[in-house]
Tab-separated table of C-alpha atoms in Angstrom:
chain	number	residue	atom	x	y	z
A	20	UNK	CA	0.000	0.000	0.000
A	21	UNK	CA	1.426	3.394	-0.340
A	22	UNK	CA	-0.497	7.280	0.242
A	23	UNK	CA	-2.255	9.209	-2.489
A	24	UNK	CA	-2.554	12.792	-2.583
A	25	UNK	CA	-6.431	11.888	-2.182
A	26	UNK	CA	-5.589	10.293	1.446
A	27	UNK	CA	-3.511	13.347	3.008
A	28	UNK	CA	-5.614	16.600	4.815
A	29	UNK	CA	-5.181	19.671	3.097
A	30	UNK	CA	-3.590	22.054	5.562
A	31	UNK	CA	-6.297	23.579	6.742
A	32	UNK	CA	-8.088	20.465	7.541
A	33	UNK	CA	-5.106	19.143	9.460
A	34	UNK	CA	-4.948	21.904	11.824
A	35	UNK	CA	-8.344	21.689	12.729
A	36	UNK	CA	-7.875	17.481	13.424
A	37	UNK	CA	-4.492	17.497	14.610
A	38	UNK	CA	-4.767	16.670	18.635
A	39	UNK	CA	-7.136	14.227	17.845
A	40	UNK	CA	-4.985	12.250	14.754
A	41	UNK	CA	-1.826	12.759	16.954
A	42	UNK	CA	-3.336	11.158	19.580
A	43	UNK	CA	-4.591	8.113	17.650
A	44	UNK	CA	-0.785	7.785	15.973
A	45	UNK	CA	0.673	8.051	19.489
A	46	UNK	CA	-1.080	5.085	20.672
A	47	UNK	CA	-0.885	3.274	17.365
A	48	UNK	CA	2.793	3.536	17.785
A	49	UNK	CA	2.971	2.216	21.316
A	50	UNK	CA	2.268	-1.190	19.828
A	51	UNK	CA	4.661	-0.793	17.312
A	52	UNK	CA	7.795	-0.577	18.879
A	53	UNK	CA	10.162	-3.225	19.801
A	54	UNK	CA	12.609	-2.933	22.179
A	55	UNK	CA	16.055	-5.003	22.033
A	56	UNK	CA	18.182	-4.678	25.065
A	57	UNK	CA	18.640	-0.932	26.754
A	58	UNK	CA	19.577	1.061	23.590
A	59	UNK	CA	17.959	0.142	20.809
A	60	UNK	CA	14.747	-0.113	19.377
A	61	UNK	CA	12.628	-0.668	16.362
A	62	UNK	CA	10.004	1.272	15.655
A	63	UNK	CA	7.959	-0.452	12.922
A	64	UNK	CA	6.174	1.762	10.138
A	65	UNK	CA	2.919	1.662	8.451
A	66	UNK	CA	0.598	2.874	6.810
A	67	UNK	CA	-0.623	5.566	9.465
A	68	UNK	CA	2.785	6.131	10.418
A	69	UNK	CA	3.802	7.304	6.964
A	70	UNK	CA	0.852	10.109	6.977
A	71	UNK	CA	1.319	11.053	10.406
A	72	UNK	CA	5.002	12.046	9.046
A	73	UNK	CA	3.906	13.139	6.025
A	74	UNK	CA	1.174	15.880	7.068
A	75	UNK	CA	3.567	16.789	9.800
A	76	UNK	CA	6.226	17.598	7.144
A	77	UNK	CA	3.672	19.167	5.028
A	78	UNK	CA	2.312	21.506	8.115
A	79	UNK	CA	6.094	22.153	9.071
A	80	UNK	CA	7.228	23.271	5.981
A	81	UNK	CA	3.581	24.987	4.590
A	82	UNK	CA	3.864	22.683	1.686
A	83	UNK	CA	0.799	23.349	0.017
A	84	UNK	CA	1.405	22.735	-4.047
A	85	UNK	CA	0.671	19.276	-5.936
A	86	UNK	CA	4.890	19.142	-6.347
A	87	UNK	CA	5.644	19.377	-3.020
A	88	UNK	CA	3.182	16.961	-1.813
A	89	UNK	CA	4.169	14.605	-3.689
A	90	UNK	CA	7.799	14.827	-3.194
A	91	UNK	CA	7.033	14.114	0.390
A	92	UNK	CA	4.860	11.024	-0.912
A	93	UNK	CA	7.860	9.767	-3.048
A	94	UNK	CA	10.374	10.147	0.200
A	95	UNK	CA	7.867	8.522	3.058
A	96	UNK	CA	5.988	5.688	0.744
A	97	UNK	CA	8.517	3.217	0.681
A	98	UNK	CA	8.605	3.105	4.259
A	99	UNK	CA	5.045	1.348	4.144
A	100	UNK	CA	5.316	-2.492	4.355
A	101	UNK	CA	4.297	-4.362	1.066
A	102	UNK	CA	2.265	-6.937	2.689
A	103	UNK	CA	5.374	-9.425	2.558
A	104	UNK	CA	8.003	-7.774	4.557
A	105	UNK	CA	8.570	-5.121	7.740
A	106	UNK	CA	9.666	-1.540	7.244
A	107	UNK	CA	11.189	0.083	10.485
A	108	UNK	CA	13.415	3.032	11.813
A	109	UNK	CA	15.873	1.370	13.995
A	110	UNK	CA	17.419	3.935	17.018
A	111	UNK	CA	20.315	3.359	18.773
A	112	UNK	CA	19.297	5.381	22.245
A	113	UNK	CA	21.877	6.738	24.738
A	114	UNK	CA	21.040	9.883	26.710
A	115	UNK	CA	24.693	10.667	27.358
A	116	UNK	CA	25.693	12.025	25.068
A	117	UNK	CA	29.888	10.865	25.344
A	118	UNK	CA	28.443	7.454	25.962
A	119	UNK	CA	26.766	7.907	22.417
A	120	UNK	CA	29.886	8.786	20.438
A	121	UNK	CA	31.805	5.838	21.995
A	122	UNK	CA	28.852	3.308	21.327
A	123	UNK	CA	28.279	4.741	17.598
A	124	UNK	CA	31.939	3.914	17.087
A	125	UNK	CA	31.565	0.733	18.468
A	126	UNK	CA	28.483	-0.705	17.103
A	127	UNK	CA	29.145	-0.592	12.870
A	128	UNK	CA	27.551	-2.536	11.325
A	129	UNK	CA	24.275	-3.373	13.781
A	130	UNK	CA	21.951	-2.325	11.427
A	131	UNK	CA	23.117	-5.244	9.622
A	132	UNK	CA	22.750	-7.504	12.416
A	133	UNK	CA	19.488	-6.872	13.097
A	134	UNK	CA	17.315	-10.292	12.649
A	135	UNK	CA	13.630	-11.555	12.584
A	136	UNK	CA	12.679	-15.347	13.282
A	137	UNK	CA	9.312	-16.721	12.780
A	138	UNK	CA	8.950	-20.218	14.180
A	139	UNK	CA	11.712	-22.120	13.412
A	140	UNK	CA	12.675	-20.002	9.923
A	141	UNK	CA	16.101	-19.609	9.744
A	142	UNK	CA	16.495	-15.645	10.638
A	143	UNK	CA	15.840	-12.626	8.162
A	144	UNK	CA	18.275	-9.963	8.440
A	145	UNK	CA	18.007	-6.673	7.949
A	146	UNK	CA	18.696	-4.761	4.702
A	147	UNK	CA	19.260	-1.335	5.861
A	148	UNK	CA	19.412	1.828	4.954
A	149	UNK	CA	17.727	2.044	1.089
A	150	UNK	CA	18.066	5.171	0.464
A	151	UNK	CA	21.687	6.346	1.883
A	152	UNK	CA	24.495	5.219	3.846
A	153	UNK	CA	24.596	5.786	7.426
A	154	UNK	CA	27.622	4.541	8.280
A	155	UNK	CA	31.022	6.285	8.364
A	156	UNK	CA	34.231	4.926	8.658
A	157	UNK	CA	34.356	5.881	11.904
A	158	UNK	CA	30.833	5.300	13.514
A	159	UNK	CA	27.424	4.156	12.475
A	160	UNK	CA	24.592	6.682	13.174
A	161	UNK	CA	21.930	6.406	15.945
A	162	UNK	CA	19.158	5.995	13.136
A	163	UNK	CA	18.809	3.711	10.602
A	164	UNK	CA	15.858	2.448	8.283
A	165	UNK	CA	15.263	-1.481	7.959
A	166	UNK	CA	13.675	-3.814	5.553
A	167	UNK	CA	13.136	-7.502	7.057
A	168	UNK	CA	11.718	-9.568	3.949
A	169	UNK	CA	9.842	-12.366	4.646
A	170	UNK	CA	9.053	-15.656	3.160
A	171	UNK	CA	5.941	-16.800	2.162
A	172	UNK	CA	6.422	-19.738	4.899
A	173	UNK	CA	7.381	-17.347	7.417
A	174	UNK	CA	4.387	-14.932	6.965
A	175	UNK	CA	2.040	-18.101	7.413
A	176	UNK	CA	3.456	-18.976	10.613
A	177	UNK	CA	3.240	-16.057	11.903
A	178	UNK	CA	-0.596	-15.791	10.905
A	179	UNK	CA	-1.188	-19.042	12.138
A	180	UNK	CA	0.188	-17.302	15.920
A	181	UNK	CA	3.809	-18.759	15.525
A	182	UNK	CA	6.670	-17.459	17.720
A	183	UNK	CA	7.959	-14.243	16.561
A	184	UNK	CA	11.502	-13.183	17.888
A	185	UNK	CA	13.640	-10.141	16.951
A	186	UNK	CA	17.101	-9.842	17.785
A	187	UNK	CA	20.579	-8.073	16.913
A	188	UNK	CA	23.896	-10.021	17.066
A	189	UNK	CA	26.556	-7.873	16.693
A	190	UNK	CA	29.874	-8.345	18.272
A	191	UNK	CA	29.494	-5.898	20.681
A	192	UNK	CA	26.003	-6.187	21.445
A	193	UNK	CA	23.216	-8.701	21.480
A	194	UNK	CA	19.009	-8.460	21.973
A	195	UNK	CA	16.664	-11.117	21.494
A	196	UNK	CA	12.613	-9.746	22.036
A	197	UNK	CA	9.456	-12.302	21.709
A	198	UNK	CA	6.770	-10.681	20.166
A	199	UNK	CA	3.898	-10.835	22.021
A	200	UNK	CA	0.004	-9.289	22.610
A	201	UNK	CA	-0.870	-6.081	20.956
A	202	UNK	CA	2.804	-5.050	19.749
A	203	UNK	CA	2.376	-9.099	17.730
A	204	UNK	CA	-0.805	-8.864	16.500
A	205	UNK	CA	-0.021	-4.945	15.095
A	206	UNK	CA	3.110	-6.504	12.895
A	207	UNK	CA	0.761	-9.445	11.900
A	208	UNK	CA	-1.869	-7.007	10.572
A	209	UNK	CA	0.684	-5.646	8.400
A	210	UNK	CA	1.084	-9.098	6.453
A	211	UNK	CA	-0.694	-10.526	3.137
């Protein structure tokens, strides 16, 4: 699925709705995000993700001409899932800001390592980062973008309620998460 001009609020309209669509995004997104260890996180994308980002960019910027709008489109649509795969921003999180710098240098390459296991699949990993690279020779950056492609097996299982687990193993640090309750049956939705 991807957003149409047709399925965005025209300014105007999206001032007058805003509280109420942030709020529904804001607790959409609570059962979208996936924790791995203490400093890192995915934060899975859809749909209603995409458009909350979208007519925020569009309010931000007054972006009110059929060329601007759908630049945004063309940036923020292939961050929707496809129906066979997961789209999500991946954040390394440290508040401390030297502990940051030290872990960025540390961790290349973990949006690589980043891994999805339904049942017992043998693990997707991660492609990251579509659009650009992230990573410098000296450090990887706190935000990434992740596609996890999944089989047609894999997709069936995890219809049919099989174990989902999500996990990073990267030399320097390792997560494993069990999906469970409302955070599973969100990512589930988002399957064909």
């Amino acid at each position: 699925m991807t957003l149409t001009r047709a399925q965005l609020y025209s300014l105007e309209e999206y001032a007058r709705i805003r509280p109420e669509f942030r709020a529904k995004v804001i607790a959409h997104k609570k059962n979208r995000r996936v924790p791995l260890g203490t400093n890192a996180a995915l934060y899975f994308e859809d749909a209603l993700t995409m458009q909350y980002q979208i007519q925020e960019m569009l309010r931000i910027e007054r972006i009110f001409e059929a060329d601007g709008i759908q630049a945004e489109l063309d940036v923020y649509n292939p961050l929707i899932p496809d129906g066979h795969n997961w789209k999500a921003t991946f954040m390394l999180e440290y508040d401390d800001v030297e502990e940051r710098q030290l872990a960025l240098a540390q961790l290349k390459g973990i949006e690589r390592a980043s891994w999805v296991r339904v049942a017992d699949c043998a693990p997707v990993y991660s492609i990251a980062n579509e659009d650009l690279d992230r990573e410098t020779e000296e450090k990887t950056a706190s935000v990434h973008f992740l596609r996890f492609e999944l089989t047609p097996l894999m997709i069936a299982a995890a219809k049919a309620g099989a174990t989902i687990a999500i996990g990073i193993d990267h030399p320097r640090y390792h997560a494993k998460t069990i999906l469970n309750g409302a955070v599973r049956a969100s990512l589930v939705a988002d399957l064909n």
